[in-house]
């Protein structure tokens, strides 16, 4: 019986190490296959709704109600940009901002 106990004690650490590798590998493999086993509901697979643009009868935009997760990107001319914003950009950039291509 002492020989059996000694043999188990000698084998056990190697077995534990093996299981410490096998179990996480199987867990990662199982988690990576989870999306294939349970696909997303159709509501989540559809494209997000667009923002609502309210116009008058002549097509003039009165309001643009954007989704909460949507950032508005409306192009403006350089004349419409406040001088303080231009100065702040130049401070963040370098002194030769307007004289080189980037």
Short mmCIF file of C-alpha atoms in Angstrom, two decimals:
data_model
loop_
_atom_site.label_atom_id
_atom_site.label_comp_id
_atom_site.label_asym_id
_atom_site.label_seq_id
_atom_site.Cartn_x
_atom_site.Cartn_y
_atom_site.Cartn_z
CA UNK A 1 0.00 0.00 0.00
CA UNK A 2 2.80 2.55 0.69
CA UNK A 3 4.11 1.93 -2.83
CA UNK A 4 0.70 2.79 -4.30
CA UNK A 5 0.48 5.96 -2.21
CA UNK A 6 3.97 7.02 -3.27
CA UNK A 7 3.10 6.35 -6.94
CA UNK A 8 -0.12 8.45 -6.65
CA UNK A 9 1.78 11.30 -4.98
CA UNK A 10 4.38 11.22 -7.75
CA UNK A 11 1.78 11.20 -10.59
CA UNK A 12 -0.71 13.67 -9.05
CA UNK A 13 1.23 16.94 -9.61
CA UNK A 14 1.72 16.13 -13.30
CA UNK A 15 -1.97 15.29 -13.61
CA UNK A 16 -2.94 18.54 -11.92
CA UNK A 17 -0.73 20.51 -14.26
CA UNK A 18 -2.24 18.75 -17.23
CA UNK A 19 -5.77 19.57 -16.05
CA UNK A 20 -4.75 23.18 -15.37
CA UNK A 21 -3.97 23.42 -19.09
CA UNK A 22 -6.80 21.30 -20.48
CA UNK A 23 -9.68 22.93 -18.58
CA UNK A 24 -8.95 26.56 -19.65
CA UNK A 25 -8.34 25.47 -23.26
CA UNK A 26 -11.70 23.66 -23.32
CA UNK A 27 -13.40 26.65 -21.68
CA UNK A 28 -12.04 29.08 -24.29
CA UNK A 29 -12.98 26.70 -27.11
CA UNK A 30 -16.49 26.32 -25.70
CA UNK A 31 -16.95 30.07 -25.30
CA UNK A 32 -15.72 30.72 -28.83
CA UNK A 33 -18.28 28.25 -30.22
CA UNK A 34 -21.14 29.73 -28.19
CA UNK A 35 -22.15 32.38 -30.81
CA UNK A 36 -22.53 29.65 -33.42
CA UNK A 37 -24.71 27.53 -31.14
CA UNK A 38 -26.95 30.45 -30.12
CA UNK A 39 -27.20 33.10 -32.88
CA UNK A 40 -28.31 36.65 -32.10
CA UNK A 41 -32.03 37.46 -32.21
CA UNK A 42 -33.22 39.08 -35.44
CA UNK A 43 -33.84 42.41 -33.65
CA UNK A 44 -30.14 42.66 -32.83
CA UNK A 45 -29.01 41.62 -36.31
CA UNK A 46 -30.97 44.37 -38.08
CA UNK A 47 -29.42 47.74 -38.89
CA UNK A 48 -29.88 50.47 -36.27
CA UNK A 49 -32.66 52.95 -36.86
CA UNK A 50 -31.77 56.19 -38.60
CA UNK A 51 -32.01 59.64 -37.09
CA UNK A 52 -35.24 61.58 -37.57
CA UNK A 53 -35.02 64.70 -39.72
CA UNK A 54 -37.97 67.08 -39.48
CA UNK A 55 -38.45 69.34 -42.50
CA UNK A 56 -40.98 71.96 -43.48
CA UNK A 57 -43.07 71.78 -46.65
CA UNK A 58 -40.24 73.37 -48.67
CA UNK A 59 -37.67 70.81 -47.52
CA UNK A 60 -35.89 73.13 -45.09
CA UNK A 61 -34.53 71.17 -42.12
CA UNK A 62 -36.23 72.27 -38.91
CA UNK A 63 -34.73 69.73 -36.53
CA UNK A 64 -32.47 66.70 -36.63
CA UNK A 65 -33.23 64.34 -33.75
CA UNK A 66 -30.28 61.99 -33.54
CA UNK A 67 -30.18 58.71 -31.71
CA UNK A 68 -28.45 58.89 -28.30
CA UNK A 69 -25.53 56.80 -29.56
CA UNK A 70 -25.12 58.83 -32.76
CA UNK A 71 -22.76 61.76 -33.16
CA UNK A 72 -23.76 64.49 -35.56
CA UNK A 73 -21.27 65.22 -38.28
CA UNK A 74 -22.34 68.28 -40.18
CA UNK A 75 -19.78 69.88 -42.49
CA UNK A 76 -19.14 73.58 -41.90
CA UNK A 77 -17.06 76.10 -43.79
CA UNK A 78 -13.87 77.47 -42.28
CA UNK A 79 -15.58 80.87 -41.90
CA UNK A 80 -18.12 79.26 -39.54
CA UNK A 81 -15.45 77.81 -37.23
CA UNK A 82 -14.86 80.07 -34.21
CA UNK A 83 -11.38 81.63 -34.05
CA UNK A 84 -10.89 80.20 -30.54
CA UNK A 85 -11.27 76.66 -31.91
CA UNK A 86 -8.76 77.39 -34.68
CA UNK A 87 -6.30 78.78 -32.12
CA UNK A 88 -6.78 75.74 -29.87
CA UNK A 89 -6.13 73.43 -32.82
CA UNK A 90 -2.97 75.31 -33.72
CA UNK A 91 -1.73 75.10 -30.13
CA UNK A 92 -2.30 71.35 -30.16
CA UNK A 93 -0.62 71.03 -33.57
CA UNK A 94 2.73 72.53 -34.54
CA UNK A 95 3.65 76.04 -35.61
CA UNK A 96 4.00 75.04 -39.28
CA UNK A 97 0.43 73.62 -39.43
CA UNK A 98 -0.63 75.67 -42.47
CA UNK A 99 2.71 75.43 -44.29
CA UNK A 100 3.15 71.64 -44.62
CA UNK A 101 0.96 68.75 -45.74
CA UNK A 102 0.84 66.87 -42.50
#
